Coordinates of C-alpha atoms in Angstrom, one line a residue:
Chain A
M1 CA 3.3 4.9 -30.3
Q2 CA 2.0 8.1 -30.4
N3 CA 3.6 10.3 -28.3
N4 CA 0.3 11.7 -26.3
G5 CA -0.3 14.4 -23.4
W6 CA -0.2 13.8 -19.8
D7 CA -3.9 13.5 -20.1
E8 CA -4.3 10.9 -22.7
F9 CA -3.3 7.2 -21.9
E10 CA -4.5 4.9 -18.9
I11 CA -3.2 5.1 -15.6
G12 CA -0.3 2.7 -13.7
A13 CA 3.2 2.5 -15.5
M14 CA 1.6 -0.4 -18.0
L15 CA 1.0 -1.7 -21.4
R16 CA -1.4 -3.7 -23.7
S17 CA 0.4 -6.8 -25.1
F18 CA -2.7 -6.8 -27.4
D19 CA -5.2 -4.6 -28.6
G20 CA -8.7 -6.3 -27.0
E21 CA -10.2 -8.9 -26.1
V22 CA -8.2 -12.4 -26.2
K23 CA -9.2 -16.0 -25.6
D24 CA -7.4 -18.9 -26.6
I25 CA -3.9 -17.4 -27.4
A26 CA -1.5 -20.2 -26.4
T27 CA -3.5 -22.1 -29.3
T28 CA -3.3 -18.6 -31.7
P29 CA -0.3 -18.9 -33.9
Q30 CA 1.6 -15.6 -33.6
E31 CA 0.8 -14.6 -36.6
D32 CA -3.1 -14.5 -36.3
R33 CA -2.4 -13.0 -32.6
N34 CA -3.2 -8.8 -32.5
Y35 CA -0.6 -7.7 -31.0
S36 CA -0.3 -3.8 -30.1
S37 CA 1.9 -1.6 -31.5
N38 CA 3.4 -2.1 -27.3
N39 CA 4.1 -5.5 -27.9
S40 CA 7.7 -6.3 -28.8
F41 CA 6.8 -8.3 -31.7
T42 CA 6.1 -6.0 -34.1
A43 CA 9.6 -4.8 -32.9
S44 CA 12.7 -6.4 -35.3
V45 CA 16.1 -6.7 -33.1
A46 CA 17.7 -8.9 -36.3
D47 CA 19.9 -6.1 -36.1
W48 CA 21.6 -7.5 -33.1
R49 CA 22.8 -10.3 -34.3
I50 CA 26.4 -10.8 -36.0
E51 CA 26.0 -14.5 -36.2
K52 CA 23.0 -16.8 -37.5
P53 CA 21.0 -19.9 -37.1
I54 CA 20.5 -22.3 -40.4
F55 CA 18.0 -25.0 -40.3
N56 CA 18.5 -28.4 -41.8
K57 CA 15.7 -29.7 -42.3
D58 CA 16.8 -32.8 -43.7
Y59 CA 18.4 -33.8 -40.6
C60 CA 16.2 -32.4 -38.2
I61 CA 13.7 -35.1 -35.8
D62 CA 11.3 -32.8 -34.5
C63 CA 12.2 -33.6 -31.0
Q64 CA 11.3 -29.4 -30.3
F65 CA 14.7 -29.0 -28.0
C66 CA 15.7 -25.8 -29.6
W67 CA 11.4 -25.0 -29.7
I68 CA 11.4 -25.1 -25.4
Y69 CA 15.3 -23.6 -25.4
C70 CA 14.7 -20.4 -27.3
P71 CA 15.5 -17.8 -25.4
D72 CA 13.0 -15.7 -27.6
I73 CA 10.4 -17.8 -28.9
S74 CA 12.4 -17.1 -32.3
I75 CA 11.8 -21.3 -33.6
I76 CA 8.7 -21.2 -35.1
S77 CA 7.0 -24.7 -34.8
R78 CA 3.8 -25.7 -35.8
D79 CA 2.1 -29.5 -34.6
K80 CA 5.6 -30.4 -33.2
K81 CA 6.8 -29.9 -36.8
M82 CA 10.0 -27.7 -36.2
I83 CA 9.1 -24.9 -40.1
G84 CA 11.8 -22.2 -39.2
I85 CA 13.5 -19.4 -37.0
D86 CA 11.5 -15.9 -37.1
M87 CA 14.4 -13.8 -37.7
D88 CA 13.1 -10.8 -36.2
H89 CA 13.5 -11.7 -33.4
C90 CA 16.5 -14.7 -33.5
K91 CA 19.4 -12.6 -31.6
G92 CA 21.6 -15.3 -32.7
C93 CA 22.3 -16.7 -29.5
G94 CA 23.5 -20.0 -30.7
I95 CA 21.6 -21.9 -27.8
C96 CA 19.6 -23.5 -30.6
V97 CA 22.8 -24.9 -31.9
E98 CA 23.9 -26.3 -28.7
V99 CA 20.7 -28.8 -27.7
C100 CA 20.2 -29.6 -31.4
P101 CA 20.8 -33.5 -30.6
T102 CA 21.0 -34.9 -34.7
N103 CA 24.4 -35.8 -36.0
P104 CA 24.5 -33.6 -37.5
K105 CA 23.2 -31.2 -36.2
S106 CA 19.9 -30.1 -37.9
L107 CA 21.3 -26.1 -37.3
L108 CA 24.4 -24.4 -37.0
M109 CA 25.8 -20.5 -36.6
F110 CA 27.0 -19.2 -39.7
P111 CA 27.8 -15.6 -40.3
E112 CA 24.8 -12.9 -41.0
Q113 CA 26.3 -12.7 -44.2
A114 CA 26.4 -16.4 -45.4
D115 CA 24.1 -17.9 -48.0
E116 CA 21.5 -20.2 -47.1
E117 CA 21.7 -22.3 -49.7
A118 CA 25.3 -22.4 -50.5
E119 CA 25.8 -23.1 -46.6
L120 CA 23.0 -26.7 -46.5
A121 CA 24.6 -27.5 -50.1
G122 CA 28.0 -27.9 -48.1
W123 CA 26.0 -29.2 -44.6
P124 CA 29.1 -31.6 -42.9
E125 CA 28.7 -34.9 -43.0
K126 CA 27.4 -37.4 -40.2
D127 CA 30.8 -36.6 -37.1
K128 CA 31.5 -40.5 -36.8
G129 CA 32.9 -40.3 -33.8
E130 CA 36.7 -41.5 -35.1
K131 CA 39.7 -39.7 -33.6
Chain B
M1 CA -18.1 -15.2 1.7
A2 CA -17.0 -17.4 3.0
F3 CA -14.9 -17.4 6.6
D4 CA -16.2 -16.9 10.1
K5 CA -17.2 -13.2 10.7
M6 CA -16.6 -12.2 14.5
E7 CA -19.4 -10.8 16.6
L8 CA -18.2 -7.6 18.1
R9 CA -19.6 -5.4 20.8
D10 CA -20.7 -1.7 20.2
V11 CA -17.7 -0.7 22.1
E12 CA -14.1 -2.7 22.2
V13 CA -11.3 -1.9 24.3
W14 CA -8.2 -1.8 21.5
D15 CA -5.0 -0.1 20.8
G16 CA -4.5 1.7 17.4
N17 CA -2.6 -1.5 16.6
F18 CA -5.6 -3.9 17.1
A19 CA -8.1 -1.4 16.0
A20 CA -5.9 -1.9 12.3
A21 CA -5.6 -5.4 12.0
Q22 CA -10.0 -5.3 13.3
A23 CA -10.2 -3.2 9.8
M24 CA -7.8 -5.2 8.2
R25 CA -9.9 -8.8 8.4
Q26 CA -13.4 -6.9 8.2
V27 CA -12.0 -5.5 5.0
Q28 CA -10.8 -8.7 3.9
I29 CA -7.8 -8.4 2.7
D30 CA -6.4 -10.7 0.0
V31 CA -2.9 -11.0 1.0
V32 CA -0.2 -9.1 3.5
A33 CA 3.4 -9.4 3.1
A34 CA 5.0 -8.3 6.5
Y35 CA 8.1 -7.7 7.7
P36 CA 7.8 -7.4 11.8
I37 CA 8.7 -3.7 12.8
T38 CA 8.1 -2.4 16.4
P39 CA 5.2 -0.6 16.8
S40 CA 3.8 -1.6 13.9
T41 CA 4.4 -5.4 14.5
P42 CA 0.7 -6.0 16.3
I43 CA -1.1 -5.0 13.0
V44 CA 0.3 -7.7 10.7
E45 CA 0.4 -10.2 13.6
G46 CA -3.4 -9.4 14.6
Y47 CA -4.1 -9.9 10.5
A48 CA -2.2 -13.3 10.7
K49 CA -4.0 -14.8 14.0
F50 CA -7.4 -13.4 12.1
L51 CA -6.4 -15.1 9.0
A52 CA -4.9 -18.6 11.4
D53 CA -8.1 -18.7 12.9
G54 CA -10.4 -18.8 9.7
Y55 CA -11.7 -15.2 9.9
V56 CA -10.2 -13.8 6.8
E57 CA -9.4 -16.0 3.2
G58 CA -6.5 -14.3 2.0
E59 CA -2.5 -14.8 2.0
F60 CA -0.1 -13.9 4.2
V61 CA 3.5 -13.7 3.5
M62 CA 6.5 -13.5 5.2
V63 CA 9.1 -12.2 3.7
E64 CA 12.9 -11.0 4.2
S65 CA 12.9 -7.3 4.8
E66 CA 10.4 -4.2 4.1
H67 CA 11.7 -4.0 0.9
A68 CA 10.6 -7.2 0.0
A69 CA 7.3 -6.5 2.1
M70 CA 6.1 -3.7 -0.7
S71 CA 7.8 -5.3 -2.9
G72 CA 5.2 -8.4 -2.5
C73 CA 2.5 -6.3 -2.0
I74 CA 3.0 -4.6 -5.5
G75 CA 3.0 -7.8 -6.7
A76 CA -0.1 -9.2 -5.1
S77 CA -2.8 -5.8 -6.1
A78 CA -0.6 -6.0 -9.5
A79 CA -2.0 -9.2 -9.7
G80 CA -5.5 -7.7 -8.9
G81 CA -5.3 -8.3 -5.2
R82 CA -6.5 -6.3 -2.0
V83 CA -3.9 -5.9 -0.4
A84 CA -2.3 -3.5 2.9
T85 CA 0.8 -4.4 5.0
A86 CA 2.2 -2.1 8.1
T87 CA 5.9 -1.0 8.9
S88 CA 7.3 1.8 11.1
S89 CA 10.4 4.1 11.0
Q90 CA 13.2 1.8 9.6
G91 CA 11.5 -0.6 8.1
F92 CA 9.5 2.1 6.2
A93 CA 12.8 3.7 5.0
L94 CA 14.1 0.6 3.8
M95 CA 10.5 0.5 1.8
V96 CA 11.1 4.0 0.3
E97 CA 12.4 2.6 -3.1
T98 CA 9.3 0.5 -3.5
L99 CA 7.0 3.2 -2.3
Y100 CA 7.3 4.9 -5.9
Q101 CA 6.5 2.0 -7.3
A102 CA 3.8 1.3 -5.7
S103 CA 2.2 4.7 -6.5
G104 CA 3.6 5.0 -10.0
M105 CA 2.2 1.7 -11.1
R106 CA -1.4 3.1 -9.6
L107 CA -1.4 0.4 -7.3
P108 CA -4.1 0.8 -3.9
I109 CA -2.1 -0.7 -1.0
I110 CA -2.8 0.1 1.9
L111 CA -0.1 1.0 4.1
N112 CA -0.7 1.1 8.3
V113 CA 2.7 3.3 9.7
V114 CA 3.1 3.5 12.8
N115 CA 5.1 6.5 13.4
R116 CA 8.5 6.0 15.0
A117 CA 11.8 7.5 15.1
L118 CA 13.9 7.3 12.6
A119 CA 17.8 6.4 13.9
A120 CA 20.5 7.1 14.3
P121 CA 20.7 7.0 17.6
L122 CA 18.4 4.0 17.4
N123 CA 14.5 4.6 19.1
V124 CA 11.7 2.7 18.6
N125 CA 9.5 5.5 19.8
G126 CA 7.3 7.6 18.3
D127 CA 7.8 10.8 16.1
H128 CA 7.1 11.9 12.8
S129 CA 10.2 11.2 10.8
D130 CA 8.5 8.5 9.1
M131 CA 5.4 10.1 8.0
Y132 CA 7.5 13.0 7.0
L133 CA 10.2 10.8 5.0
G134 CA 7.0 9.4 2.6
R135 CA 6.1 12.7 1.7
D136 CA 6.9 13.0 -1.9
S137 CA 5.6 9.6 -2.5
G138 CA 2.8 10.5 -4.3
W139 CA 0.8 8.3 -1.7
I140 CA -2.0 10.1 -0.3
Q141 CA -1.6 9.9 3.5
L142 CA -4.2 10.4 6.4
D143 CA -3.4 10.6 10.3
A144 CA -5.0 9.5 13.1
Y145 CA -4.8 10.9 16.4
S146 CA -6.6 7.9 18.7
P147 CA -7.4 4.4 17.9
Q148 CA -11.1 4.9 16.8
E149 CA -9.4 6.8 14.3
A150 CA -7.1 4.6 13.5
Y151 CA -9.8 2.1 12.7
D152 CA -12.5 4.6 11.1
L153 CA -9.2 5.3 8.5
N154 CA -8.3 2.0 7.3
F155 CA -12.1 1.8 6.0
I156 CA -11.4 5.4 4.1
A157 CA -8.6 4.6 2.8
F158 CA -9.3 1.2 1.1
R159 CA -12.7 3.3 0.3
V160 CA -10.6 5.5 -1.6
A161 CA -7.7 4.4 -2.6
E162 CA -9.5 1.3 -4.8
D163 CA -12.0 4.2 -6.2
H164 CA -11.1 4.2 -9.9
D165 CA -10.5 7.6 -10.4
V166 CA -8.0 7.6 -7.5
R167 CA -5.6 4.6 -7.7
L168 CA -3.4 5.6 -6.0
P169 CA -2.1 3.4 -3.0
C170 CA -2.8 5.4 1.0
M171 CA -0.6 5.1 4.3
V172 CA -2.9 5.7 7.5
H173 CA -0.6 6.9 10.1
Q174 CA -0.8 6.9 13.9
D175 CA 1.6 7.5 16.5
G176 CA 4.3 4.9 17.9
F177 CA 3.0 3.7 21.7
M178 CA 1.0 6.8 22.2
T179 CA -1.7 5.1 19.8
S180 CA -0.7 1.9 18.8
H181 CA -0.2 0.8 22.1
T182 CA -2.7 2.9 24.1
A183 CA -6.1 1.0 24.6
Q184 CA -9.4 2.9 24.5
G185 CA -12.7 2.2 23.6
V186 CA -12.8 2.2 20.2
N187 CA -16.7 2.1 18.8
T188 CA -17.3 -0.9 15.9
L189 CA -18.8 -1.9 13.1
T190 CA -20.2 -5.3 12.4
D191 CA -18.2 -7.1 9.8
D192 CA -21.2 -6.5 7.2
Q193 CA -21.1 -2.6 7.7
A194 CA -17.4 -2.7 7.7
Y195 CA -17.2 -4.3 4.2
G196 CA -20.3 -2.7 3.0
F197 CA -18.8 0.4 3.1
V198 CA -15.9 -0.6 1.5
G199 CA -16.9 -2.9 -0.8
D200 CA -16.1 -5.9 -3.3
F201 CA -12.2 -4.8 -4.9
K202 CA -12.8 -4.0 -8.2
P203 CA -9.4 -4.5 -10.0
M204 CA -8.3 -2.6 -13.0
N205 CA -5.8 -4.3 -15.1
D206 CA -5.0 -6.8 -13.4
M207 CA -2.8 -9.4 -14.6
L208 CA -4.6 -12.7 -13.7
D209 CA -7.0 -11.3 -16.2
F210 CA -6.1 -13.7 -18.9
D211 CA -8.1 -12.2 -21.6
H212 CA -6.5 -8.7 -21.5
P213 CA -2.8 -9.2 -20.9
V214 CA -1.0 -6.4 -19.3
T215 CA 2.9 -5.8 -18.5
H216 CA 3.1 -3.7 -14.9
G217 CA 6.0 -1.3 -14.5
V218 CA 7.1 -0.3 -17.5
Q219 CA 10.2 1.7 -18.0
T220 CA 10.2 4.6 -19.8
E221 CA 12.5 7.3 -20.6
E222 CA 12.8 11.2 -21.5
D223 CA 9.7 10.4 -23.9
W224 CA 7.1 9.1 -21.6
H225 CA 8.2 9.6 -17.7
F226 CA 7.7 13.2 -17.2
E227 CA 3.7 12.5 -18.8
H228 CA 3.4 10.2 -16.4
K229 CA 4.8 11.4 -13.3
A230 CA 2.2 15.0 -14.2
R231 CA -1.4 12.6 -14.5
Q232 CA -0.1 12.0 -11.2
H233 CA 0.2 14.6 -9.4
N234 CA -2.8 15.8 -11.3
D235 CA -4.6 13.6 -9.6
L236 CA -3.3 13.8 -6.7
M237 CA -3.8 17.8 -6.8
T238 CA -7.6 17.3 -8.2
K239 CA -8.8 14.0 -7.5
V240 CA -8.1 12.9 -4.0
L241 CA -10.2 15.2 -1.5
P242 CA -12.8 15.5 -3.5
K243 CA -13.6 11.4 -3.0
V244 CA -12.1 12.1 0.5
Q245 CA -14.4 13.8 1.6
A246 CA -17.5 11.8 -0.2
A247 CA -16.0 9.1 1.9
F248 CA -16.1 11.1 5.0
D249 CA -19.6 11.5 4.2
D250 CA -21.0 8.4 3.6
F251 CA -18.8 7.4 6.9
E252 CA -20.7 9.8 9.0
A253 CA -24.3 8.8 7.5
L254 CA -23.1 5.0 8.0
T255 CA -21.9 5.8 11.8
G256 CA -22.3 9.3 12.7
R257 CA -18.4 9.9 13.3
K258 CA -17.7 13.0 11.7
Y259 CA -14.1 13.5 10.3
N260 CA -12.6 16.8 8.4
I261 CA -9.8 16.8 5.5
V262 CA -8.8 19.3 8.1
E263 CA -10.0 19.7 11.7
S264 CA -10.4 22.5 13.1
Y265 CA -10.9 22.7 17.0
D266 CA -12.5 26.5 19.0
M267 CA -11.4 28.4 15.5
D268 CA -13.9 30.3 15.0
D269 CA -13.0 33.2 16.9
A270 CA -9.7 32.4 17.7
D271 CA -7.0 35.0 17.7
V272 CA -4.0 32.2 18.3
A273 CA -3.6 28.8 16.7
V274 CA -1.6 25.4 16.8
I275 CA -1.3 23.6 13.7
C276 CA -0.4 19.9 14.1
M277 CA -0.7 15.8 13.7
G278 CA -1.3 12.4 16.0
T279 CA -2.2 12.9 19.4
S280 CA -0.8 16.4 19.8
V281 CA -3.8 17.0 18.8
E282 CA -5.4 16.0 21.5
T283 CA -3.6 18.1 24.0
A284 CA -3.8 20.8 22.1
R285 CA -7.3 20.6 22.6
E286 CA -7.5 20.5 25.7
V287 CA -5.0 23.3 26.5
A288 CA -6.9 25.3 24.3
K289 CA -10.0 25.1 26.2
E290 CA -7.7 25.5 29.2
M291 CA -6.3 29.4 27.9
R292 CA -9.6 30.5 27.2
T293 CA -10.8 30.5 30.3
Q294 CA -7.4 33.2 30.7
G295 CA -9.1 34.9 27.7
I296 CA -6.8 34.0 24.8
K297 CA -8.8 32.9 22.1
A298 CA -6.7 28.9 21.5
G299 CA -7.4 27.1 18.3
V300 CA -6.4 23.6 17.2
V301 CA -5.6 22.6 13.3
G302 CA -5.0 18.8 12.9
L303 CA -4.4 17.8 9.6
R304 CA -6.5 14.9 8.5
V305 CA -4.3 14.5 5.2
F306 CA -1.2 14.8 4.8
R307 CA -0.6 14.0 1.2
P308 CA -2.1 15.8 -0.7
F309 CA -1.8 19.1 1.3
P310 CA -5.0 20.0 1.5
F311 CA -4.3 23.8 0.6
E312 CA -8.0 25.2 0.3
Q313 CA -9.0 23.9 3.7
I314 CA -6.1 25.0 5.6
K315 CA -6.4 28.3 3.7
E316 CA -10.1 28.4 5.5
A317 CA -9.5 27.0 8.8
L318 CA -6.6 29.4 9.4
K319 CA -8.7 32.5 7.6
G320 CA -8.9 34.2 11.1
A321 CA -6.3 33.5 13.4
K322 CA -3.5 35.8 14.1
A323 CA -0.4 34.5 15.1
I324 CA -0.2 30.4 14.1
A325 CA 2.4 28.5 15.7
T326 CA 3.6 25.5 13.4
L327 CA 4.4 22.1 15.2
D328 CA 6.8 19.9 12.7
R329 CA 7.3 16.4 15.9
S330 CA 11.1 15.7 12.5
S331 CA 14.1 17.1 12.8
P332 CA 14.2 19.3 10.0
N333 CA 17.7 19.2 9.6
G334 CA 18.5 22.2 7.9
A335 CA 15.1 23.7 7.2
P336 CA 12.4 25.1 8.8
G337 CA 10.0 22.7 8.8
A338 CA 8.2 20.7 6.7
L339 CA 5.1 22.3 8.2
F340 CA 6.1 25.6 9.1
N341 CA 6.8 25.6 5.0
E342 CA 3.7 24.2 4.1
I343 CA 1.9 26.9 5.9
A344 CA 4.2 29.4 5.3
G345 CA 3.5 28.8 1.3
T346 CA -0.2 27.9 2.1
L347 CA -1.1 31.1 4.1
Y348 CA 1.8 33.9 2.1
N349 CA -0.9 35.5 -0.7
T350 CA -3.9 35.2 1.3
E351 CA -5.3 38.3 3.1
S352 CA -4.7 37.3 6.4
R353 CA -1.0 37.2 6.7
A354 CA -1.2 36.0 10.1
L355 CA 1.9 35.4 12.1
L356 CA 4.1 32.8 11.7
S357 CA 6.1 31.1 14.1
G358 CA 7.2 27.8 13.9
Y359 CA 8.4 24.6 16.6
V360 CA 10.2 21.6 17.0
Y361 CA 8.9 18.8 19.6
G362 CA 8.7 15.4 20.8
L363 CA 11.6 14.2 18.6
G364 CA 12.5 10.1 19.9
G365 CA 9.1 10.2 22.0
R366 CA 9.7 13.0 23.9
D367 CA 6.6 14.4 25.2
L368 CA 4.5 17.8 24.4
T369 CA 3.3 18.6 27.8
K370 CA 0.6 20.8 28.7
Q371 CA 2.9 23.5 30.1
H372 CA 5.0 22.9 27.0
L373 CA 1.4 24.5 25.4
V374 CA 0.3 26.9 27.7
D375 CA 3.7 28.6 26.8
L376 CA 3.3 28.5 23.1
Y377 CA -0.1 29.7 23.2
T378 CA 1.1 32.8 25.6
E379 CA 3.7 33.5 23.2
L380 CA 1.4 33.3 20.5
Q381 CA -0.7 36.0 22.4
A382 CA 2.5 38.4 23.0
N383 CA 3.2 38.1 18.6
V384 CA -1.0 39.2 18.6
D385 CA 0.1 42.3 20.9
A386 CA 3.2 43.0 19.9
G387 CA 2.0 42.9 15.9
K388 CA 5.6 40.9 14.8
V389 CA 6.9 37.9 15.9
T390 CA 8.7 38.7 18.8
T391 CA 10.4 35.2 18.8
P392 CA 12.8 33.4 16.8
L393 CA 11.2 31.6 14.3
Q394 CA 12.3 28.1 14.5
Q395 CA 12.2 27.4 18.3
F396 CA 12.8 23.9 20.1
I397 CA 10.7 22.7 23.0
G398 CA 11.5 20.1 25.5
V399 CA 15.1 20.0 24.8
R400 CA 17.4 20.1 27.0
G401 CA 20.5 22.5 27.4
P402 CA 20.7 26.2 26.2
K403 CA 17.6 27.4 24.3
L404 CA 17.6 26.4 21.0
A405 CA 15.9 28.6 18.2
F406 CA 17.2 29.4 14.9
L407 CA 16.0 32.4 12.2

């Protein structure tokens, strides 16, 4: 954002989310939205994360729980199918893992530096509830 | 407009509160969020009654405090509604934090302030402590001296505040009880005249414009805050008074009632002048006329617009005066008095170098009598005759005990 002078911005402590007019924004995928430079969509907060979620689509039932519970809209879902995680905005809170109902879970938390391929290969087995 | 119109007589007997409530009905306010406090309660109560009786299409939001009242107004205004409320004194003080939000967010909210003293000691009567408390808040402040003016200035306030070149909130002040509860004849506008004068609300960056989403109330730090405040100050200093004058001109064309940014009475040839606000202006006018029968050329200057402070108009009004008294109806608490300081600041670099003295009066509703003003004008004339201020620069009028004077 430019460092404009006092006479070079719109009055009021307000910011626009999008450049220009928007129509049917709710049905427009995020990647197709004309976000303004003021919108936090263009800012990466990935470095806030200590642990990251990894998504294993083999067990996912597309229940959308993770999508609806994510506080940062970082679950990418299209046509009610879970696609993956927006790693620019995910802060690693782990709520998606907490709410995932499958057994084994389709989302698990791993250290930020963990290798996705390796973790998917070593995914836990179904918990049979044995004590 | 899908609401019932009200037929008013040309002249109605209204007190200042009811006059303000009628103005709020006639401009069809969308949202009033309010909390009651003496002496302003009848304003929002009046609006609520009009709403309940089907004379307004709007929302009345009952809240738990004045802080919440103004917060509700801010939300409704940011959403894109025509918004107003009323308060006094302690309630006004509780609103202060949100007053700065409203002005910084450039929301054209109208706040009727029925001036009342600030505790302690607790006091419900009129002085200008709350009005003075608001003077750095970035709001426009208009001052009414009578119920008629409380009615008229509400229309001016909406017209100016909502102008897209201004977009600043505006207070309409009237004196607690002296104006708010004193019924006088008020010349009315018809509902169509009143609404036509103010016009439809024209939203700007409203949150309910879903095609242009905005975030209101953003945070800025040292990189942006200064520019926002500078812009607001610039607009107060350069844009507001011309718009106020234009609104006064249009209002005069509509009603025949003429208002000025600074009201001057008998000032054309005045040697001695009193400058004050509120109901005291009317008392001073009467005394000034009587002083003239005794050979003292007395005049009165009343501030109609307190913020932005009308430097040029005051210079013009006071240019011929030889001795001037400022009347501050608020305890200066360790300073010469706001009006004294501001008039001094206004006149210091002018040619006139009039003799300036300050008076503190009327705290907590203490009367300012005609005799007080006779004595005051007599002192000013003595200053003129002596060619210097013969009294201390700050004196107290009407307080019991040994004479109190400083500076």
